Coordinates of C-alpha atoms in Angstrom, one line a residue:
X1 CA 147.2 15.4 144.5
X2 CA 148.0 12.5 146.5
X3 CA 145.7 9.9 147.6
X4 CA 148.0 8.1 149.9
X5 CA 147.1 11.3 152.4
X6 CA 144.7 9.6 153.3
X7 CA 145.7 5.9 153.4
X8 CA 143.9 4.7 156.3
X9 CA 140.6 4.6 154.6
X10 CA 137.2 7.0 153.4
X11 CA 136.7 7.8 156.9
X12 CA 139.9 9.0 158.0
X13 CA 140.3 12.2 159.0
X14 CA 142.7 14.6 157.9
X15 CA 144.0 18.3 158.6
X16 CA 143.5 21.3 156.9
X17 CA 147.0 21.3 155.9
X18 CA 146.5 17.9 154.6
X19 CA 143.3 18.4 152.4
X20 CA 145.0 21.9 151.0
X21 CA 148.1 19.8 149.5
X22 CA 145.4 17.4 148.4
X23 CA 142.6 19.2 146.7
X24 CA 144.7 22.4 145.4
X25 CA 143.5 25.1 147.7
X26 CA 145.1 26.8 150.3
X27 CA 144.4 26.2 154.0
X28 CA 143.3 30.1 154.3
X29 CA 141.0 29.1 151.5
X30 CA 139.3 26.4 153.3
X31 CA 139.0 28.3 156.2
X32 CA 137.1 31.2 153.6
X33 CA 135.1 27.7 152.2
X34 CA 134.4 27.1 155.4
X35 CA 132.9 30.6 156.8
X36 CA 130.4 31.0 154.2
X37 CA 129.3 27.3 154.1
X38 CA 130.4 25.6 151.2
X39 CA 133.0 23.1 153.2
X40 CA 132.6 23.1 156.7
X41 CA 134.9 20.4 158.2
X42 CA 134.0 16.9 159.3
X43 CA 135.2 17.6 162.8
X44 CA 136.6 20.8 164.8
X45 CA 138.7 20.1 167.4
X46 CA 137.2 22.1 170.2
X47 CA 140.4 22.7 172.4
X48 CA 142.7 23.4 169.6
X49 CA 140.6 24.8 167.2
X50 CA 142.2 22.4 164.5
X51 CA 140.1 21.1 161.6
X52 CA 139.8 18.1 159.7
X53 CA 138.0 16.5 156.9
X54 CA 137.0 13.3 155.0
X55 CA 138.1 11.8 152.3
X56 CA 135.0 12.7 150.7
X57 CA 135.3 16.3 151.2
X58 CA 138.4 16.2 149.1
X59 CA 136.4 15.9 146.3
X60 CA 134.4 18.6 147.2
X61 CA 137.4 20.7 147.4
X62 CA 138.5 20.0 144.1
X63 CA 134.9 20.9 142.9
X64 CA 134.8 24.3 144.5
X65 CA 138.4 24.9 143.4
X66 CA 137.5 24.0 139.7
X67 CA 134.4 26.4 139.4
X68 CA 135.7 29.0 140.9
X69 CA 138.9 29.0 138.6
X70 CA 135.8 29.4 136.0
X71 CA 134.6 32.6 137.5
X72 CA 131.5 31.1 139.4
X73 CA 130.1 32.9 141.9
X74 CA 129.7 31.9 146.1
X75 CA 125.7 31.5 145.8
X76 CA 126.9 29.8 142.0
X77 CA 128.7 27.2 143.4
X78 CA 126.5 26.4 146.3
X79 CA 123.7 25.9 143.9
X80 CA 126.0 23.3 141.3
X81 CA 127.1 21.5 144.6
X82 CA 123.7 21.2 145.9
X83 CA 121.3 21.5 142.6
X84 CA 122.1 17.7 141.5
X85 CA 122.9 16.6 138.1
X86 CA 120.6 18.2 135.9
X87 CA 120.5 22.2 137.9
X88 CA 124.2 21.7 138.0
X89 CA 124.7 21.1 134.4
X90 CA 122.3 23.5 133.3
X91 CA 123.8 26.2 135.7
X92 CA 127.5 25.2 133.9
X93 CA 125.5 25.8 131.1
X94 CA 124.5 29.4 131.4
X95 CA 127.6 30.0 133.4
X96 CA 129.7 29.4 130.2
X97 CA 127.4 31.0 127.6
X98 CA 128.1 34.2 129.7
X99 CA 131.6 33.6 129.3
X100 CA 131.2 33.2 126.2
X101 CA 129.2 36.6 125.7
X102 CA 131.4 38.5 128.2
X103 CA 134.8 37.7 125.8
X104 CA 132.9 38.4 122.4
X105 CA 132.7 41.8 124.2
X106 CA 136.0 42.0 125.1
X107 CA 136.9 41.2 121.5
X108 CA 134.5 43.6 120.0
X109 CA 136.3 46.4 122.5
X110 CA 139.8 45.3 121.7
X111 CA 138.9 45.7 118.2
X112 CA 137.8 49.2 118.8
X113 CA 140.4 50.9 121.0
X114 CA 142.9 49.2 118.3
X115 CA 141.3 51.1 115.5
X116 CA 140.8 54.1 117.9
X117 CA 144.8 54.1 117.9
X118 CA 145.0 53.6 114.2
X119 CA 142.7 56.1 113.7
X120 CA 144.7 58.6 115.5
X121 CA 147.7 58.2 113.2
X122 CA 145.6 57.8 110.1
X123 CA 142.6 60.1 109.9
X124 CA 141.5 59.3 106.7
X125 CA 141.3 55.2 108.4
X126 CA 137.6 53.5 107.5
X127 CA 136.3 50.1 108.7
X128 CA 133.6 48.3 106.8
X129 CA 131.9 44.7 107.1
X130 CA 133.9 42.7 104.1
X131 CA 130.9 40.8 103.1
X132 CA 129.0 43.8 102.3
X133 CA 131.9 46.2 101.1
X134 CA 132.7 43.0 98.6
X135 CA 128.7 42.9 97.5
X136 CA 129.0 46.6 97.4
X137 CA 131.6 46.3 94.7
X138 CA 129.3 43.8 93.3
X139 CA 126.9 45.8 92.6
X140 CA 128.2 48.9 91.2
X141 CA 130.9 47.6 88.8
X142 CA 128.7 46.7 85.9
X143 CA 127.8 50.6 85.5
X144 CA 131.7 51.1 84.9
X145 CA 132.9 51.2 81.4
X146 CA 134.6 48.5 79.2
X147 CA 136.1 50.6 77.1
X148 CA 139.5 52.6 78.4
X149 CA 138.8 55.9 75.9
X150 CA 138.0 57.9 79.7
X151 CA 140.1 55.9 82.2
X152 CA 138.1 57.5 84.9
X153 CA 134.8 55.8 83.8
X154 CA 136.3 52.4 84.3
X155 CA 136.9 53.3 87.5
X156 CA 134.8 52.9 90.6
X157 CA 134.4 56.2 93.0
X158 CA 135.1 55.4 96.6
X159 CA 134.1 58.1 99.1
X160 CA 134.2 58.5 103.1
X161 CA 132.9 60.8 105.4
X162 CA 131.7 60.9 108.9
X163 CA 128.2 59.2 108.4
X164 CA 128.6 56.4 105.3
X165 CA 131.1 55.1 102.4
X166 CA 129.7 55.3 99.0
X167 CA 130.6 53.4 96.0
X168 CA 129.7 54.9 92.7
X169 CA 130.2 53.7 88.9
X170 CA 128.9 55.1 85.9
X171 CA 130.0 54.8 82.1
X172 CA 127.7 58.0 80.9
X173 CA 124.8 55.9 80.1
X174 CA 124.4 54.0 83.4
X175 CA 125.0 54.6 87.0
X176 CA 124.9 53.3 90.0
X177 CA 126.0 54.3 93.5
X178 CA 125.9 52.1 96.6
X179 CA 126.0 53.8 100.4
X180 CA 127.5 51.3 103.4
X181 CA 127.1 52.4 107.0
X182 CA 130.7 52.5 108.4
X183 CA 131.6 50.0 111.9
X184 CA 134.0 53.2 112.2
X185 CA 133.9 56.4 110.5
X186 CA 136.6 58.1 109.0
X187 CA 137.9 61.1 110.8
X188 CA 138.4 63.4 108.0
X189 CA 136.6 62.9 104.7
X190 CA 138.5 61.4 101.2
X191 CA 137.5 60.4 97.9
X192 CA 139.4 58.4 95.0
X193 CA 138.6 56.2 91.8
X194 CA 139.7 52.9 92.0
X195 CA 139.5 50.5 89.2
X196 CA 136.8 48.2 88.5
X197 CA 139.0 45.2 87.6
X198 CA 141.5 46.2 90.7
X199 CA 138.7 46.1 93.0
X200 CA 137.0 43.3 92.1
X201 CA 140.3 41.2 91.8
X202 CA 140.2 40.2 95.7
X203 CA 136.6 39.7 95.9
X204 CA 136.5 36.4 97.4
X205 CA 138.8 37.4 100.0
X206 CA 137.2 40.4 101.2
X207 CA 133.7 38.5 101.5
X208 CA 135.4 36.2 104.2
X209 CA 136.3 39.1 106.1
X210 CA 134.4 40.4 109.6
X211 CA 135.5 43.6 108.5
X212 CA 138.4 45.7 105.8
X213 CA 140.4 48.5 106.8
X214 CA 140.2 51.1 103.8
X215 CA 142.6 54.0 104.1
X216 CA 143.7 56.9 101.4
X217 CA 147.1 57.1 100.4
X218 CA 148.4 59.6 98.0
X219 CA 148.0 57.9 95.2
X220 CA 146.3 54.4 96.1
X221 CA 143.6 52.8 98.0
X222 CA 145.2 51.1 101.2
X223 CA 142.6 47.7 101.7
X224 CA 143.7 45.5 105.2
X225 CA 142.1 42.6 106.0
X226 CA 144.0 39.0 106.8
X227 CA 146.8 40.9 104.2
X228 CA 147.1 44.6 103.0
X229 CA 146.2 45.1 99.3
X230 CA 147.1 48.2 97.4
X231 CA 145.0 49.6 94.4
X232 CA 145.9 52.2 92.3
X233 CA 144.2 55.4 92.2
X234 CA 143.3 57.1 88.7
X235 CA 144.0 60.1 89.3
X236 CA 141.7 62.2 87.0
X237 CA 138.3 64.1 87.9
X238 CA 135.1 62.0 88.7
X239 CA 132.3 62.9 86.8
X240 CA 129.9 65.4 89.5
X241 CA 127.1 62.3 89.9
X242 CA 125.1 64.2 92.8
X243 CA 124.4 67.2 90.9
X244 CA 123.8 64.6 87.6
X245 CA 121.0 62.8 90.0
X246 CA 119.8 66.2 91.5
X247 CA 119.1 67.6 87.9
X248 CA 117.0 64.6 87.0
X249 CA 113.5 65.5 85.9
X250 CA 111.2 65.4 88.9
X251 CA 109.2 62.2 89.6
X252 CA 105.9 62.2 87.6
X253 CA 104.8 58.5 89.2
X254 CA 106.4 56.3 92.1
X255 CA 106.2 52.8 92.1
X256 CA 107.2 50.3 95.3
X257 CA 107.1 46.6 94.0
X258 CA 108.5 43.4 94.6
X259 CA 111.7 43.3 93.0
X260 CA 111.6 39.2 93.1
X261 CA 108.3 39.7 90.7
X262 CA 109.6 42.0 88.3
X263 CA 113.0 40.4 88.1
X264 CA 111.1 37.5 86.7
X265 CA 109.1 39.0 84.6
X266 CA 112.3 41.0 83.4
X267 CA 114.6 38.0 82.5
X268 CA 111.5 35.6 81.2
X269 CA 111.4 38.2 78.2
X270 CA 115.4 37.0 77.1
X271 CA 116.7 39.7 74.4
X272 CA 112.9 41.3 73.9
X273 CA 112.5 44.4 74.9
X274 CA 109.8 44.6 77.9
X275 CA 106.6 46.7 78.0
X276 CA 105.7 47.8 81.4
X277 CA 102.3 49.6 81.9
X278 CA 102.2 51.6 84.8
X279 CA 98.4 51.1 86.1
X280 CA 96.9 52.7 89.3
X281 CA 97.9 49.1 91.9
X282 CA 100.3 47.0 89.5
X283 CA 102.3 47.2 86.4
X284 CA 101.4 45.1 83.8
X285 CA 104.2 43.6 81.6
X286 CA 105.1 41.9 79.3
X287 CA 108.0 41.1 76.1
X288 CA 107.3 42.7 72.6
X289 CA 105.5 42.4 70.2
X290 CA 103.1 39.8 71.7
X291 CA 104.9 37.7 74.9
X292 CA 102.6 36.5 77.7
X293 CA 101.6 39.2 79.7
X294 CA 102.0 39.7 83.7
X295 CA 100.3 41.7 86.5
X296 CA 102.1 42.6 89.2
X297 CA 101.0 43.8 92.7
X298 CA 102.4 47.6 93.1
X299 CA 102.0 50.6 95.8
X300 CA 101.5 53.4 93.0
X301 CA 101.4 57.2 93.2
X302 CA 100.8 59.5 90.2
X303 CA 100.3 59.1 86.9
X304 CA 99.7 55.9 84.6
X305 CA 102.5 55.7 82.5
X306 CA 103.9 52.9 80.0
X307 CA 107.7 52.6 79.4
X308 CA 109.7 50.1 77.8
X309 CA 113.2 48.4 79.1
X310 CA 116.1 46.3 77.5
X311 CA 116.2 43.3 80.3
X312 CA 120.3 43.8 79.5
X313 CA 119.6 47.2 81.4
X314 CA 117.1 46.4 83.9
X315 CA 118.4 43.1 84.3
X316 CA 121.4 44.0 86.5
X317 CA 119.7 46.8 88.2
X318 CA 116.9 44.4 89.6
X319 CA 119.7 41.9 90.4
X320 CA 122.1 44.2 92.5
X321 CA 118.9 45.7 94.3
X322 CA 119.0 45.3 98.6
X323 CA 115.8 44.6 100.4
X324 CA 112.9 42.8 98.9
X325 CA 111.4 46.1 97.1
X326 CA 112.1 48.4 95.0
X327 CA 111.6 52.3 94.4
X328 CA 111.2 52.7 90.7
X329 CA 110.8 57.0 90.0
X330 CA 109.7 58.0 86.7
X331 CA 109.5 61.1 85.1
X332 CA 108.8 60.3 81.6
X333 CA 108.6 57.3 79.2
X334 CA 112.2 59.0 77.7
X335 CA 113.7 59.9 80.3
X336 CA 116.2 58.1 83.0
X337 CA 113.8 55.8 85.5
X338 CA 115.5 56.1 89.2
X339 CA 115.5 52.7 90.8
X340 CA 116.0 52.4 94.5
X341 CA 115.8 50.3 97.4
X342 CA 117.7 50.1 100.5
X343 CA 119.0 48.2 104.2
X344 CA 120.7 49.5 106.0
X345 CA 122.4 51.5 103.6
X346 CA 121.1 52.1 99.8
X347 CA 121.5 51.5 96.3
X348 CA 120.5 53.6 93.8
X349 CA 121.0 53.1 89.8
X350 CA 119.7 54.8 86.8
X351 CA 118.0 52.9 83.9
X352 CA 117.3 54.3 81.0
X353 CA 114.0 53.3 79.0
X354 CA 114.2 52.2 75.6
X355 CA 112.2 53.6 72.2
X356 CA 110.6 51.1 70.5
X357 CA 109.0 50.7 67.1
X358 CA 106.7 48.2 67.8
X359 CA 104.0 49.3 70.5
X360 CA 101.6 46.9 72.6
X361 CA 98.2 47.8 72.4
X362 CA 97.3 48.1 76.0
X363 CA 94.1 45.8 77.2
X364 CA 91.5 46.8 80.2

């Protein structure tokens, strides 16, 4: 833009050909400026029609020209020219957090019509938020065996429908299964084990993920994120968990407590086993024979009850819980307590009570 154009001083006047090499615009842009007010000329020649301007409308020019590149609107710019310092700024302001809004949206759509034309090559395609498909894993893989004897038990069962992905483990003795809801649902359902130690492997890297890709190949689970990870599938029958759960003793008494506040109380009794006294507003605990007892706040329905837990098995159940309560369902002092709680998916693990010899004489 050249400033000798207008050499003979601030109040020199200059054509409309001149200020459009000057400022950027065209002239039939000015001319549009000019018809809806935002930079009427200095001067109209009334026989020829001819326009011309100031040097200080050059500047104006170059302002108009610069918000509207930025996708301001007529009435927009007429307010920034004539709003001052502080409207103008805080109209940029808004201006660009709308931008800002507008391309997260473009983003979030050009995310979607690329999976939509994934999906349509590969209907068995799955998209979960990283973060909570990694805490997922998390959460589940201490239910999986240690030892190899049944290479399915060390495995963790991945399944995908049209409403959620589920993540189950279970060694026999323990089990814990973990729901997600999808970002995008798999068009046709799958299910395969994947190891534990496979899975947890890239841990770290799927937690920094907005979101993984999980696929079913013929014998492996496809992950994608930043990079495309291949797991193994062991390929031998999963034990039947739902109808396990769905032949569980019915729920004698139900229990909704702070999982914070019996997490404490759990790991303050170290390798003891804990007593837990079911009353008819809290459960009362504490480590056998004779640790320091607690009362903890509790919705309860039913029947009193008293149970007793290893903190080993409690422990991680508490720990890998969502949401700041838990469901605890019991049927009986022997048999498996269901332990619930959920976000917006669920977690649900079973923990079995332990016998003891020594009992706690229970106080009023």
């Amino acid at each position: 833009m050249n400033e000798s154009e207008f050499e003979d001083g601030p109040d020199e006047l200059v054509t409309i050909g001149v200020l459009a090499r000057v400022s950027g615009l065209t002239a039939t842009a000015l001319r549009f400026y000019d018809d809806c007010g935002l930079l009427p000329p200095a001067r109209v020649d009334g026989s020829s029609g001819y326009r011309y301007y100031t040097r200080d409308q050059r500047e104006r020019a170059v302002t108009i020209r610069r918000l509207r590149e930025i996708g301001m609107s007529l009435d927009a710019v007429a307010a920034v020219l004539t709003g001052g310092v502080e409207v103008g700024g805080r109209l940029l302001d808004e201006h660009v957090a709308e931008l800002e809004r507008r391309a997260h949206e473009a983003a979030a759509a050009a995310e979607a019509i690329k999976y939509t034309l994934r999906a349509e090559a590969d209907p068995y395609l799955v998209a979960v938020g990283g973060k909570e498909f990694a805490e997922a894993i998390g959460q589940v893989r201490s239910a999986a065996a240690r030892d190899d004897a049944i290479a399915v038990l060390t495995g963790i069962l991945i399944e995908a429908d049209a409403d959620s992905v589920v993540l189950t483990a279970t060694d026999r003795y323990r089990l814990t299964t973990r729901s997600l809801v999808p970002i995008h649902a798999a068009a046709r359902p799958w299910s395969l084990v994947v190891a534990a130690d496979d899975l947890t492997a890239p841990l770290t890297r799927l937690r920094t993920q907005d979101r993984i890709l999980l696929s079913s190949a013929t014998d492996a689970l496809i992950l994608t994120g930043d990079e495309q990870i291949r797991c193994p599938a062991i390929e031998e029958p999963y034990p039947d968990y739902r109808r396990m759960l769905a032949e569980l003793t019915s729920a004698r008494t139900r229990v909704v407590v702070d999982r914070d506040l019996l997490l404490d109380a759990t790991e303050a009794a170290g390798t003891q086993i804990l007593h837990c006294a079911i009353e008819t507003d809290s459960i009362r605990t504490a480590p056998l024979p004779d640790g320091p007892e607690r009362r903890i706040p509790a919705a309860v329905n039913g029947i009193r009850t008293t149970l007793a837990f290893d903190p080993a098995t409690l422990s991680p159940a508490l720990r890998s819980a969502v949401g700041p309560e838990i469901m605890l369902d019991i049927a009986a002092p022997d048999q498996p307590v269901v332990i619930r709680s959920a976000a917006a998916g669920d977690l649900t693990t079973l923990a079995m009570p332990t016998r003891t010899t020594t009992t706690r004489e229970d106080r009023p």
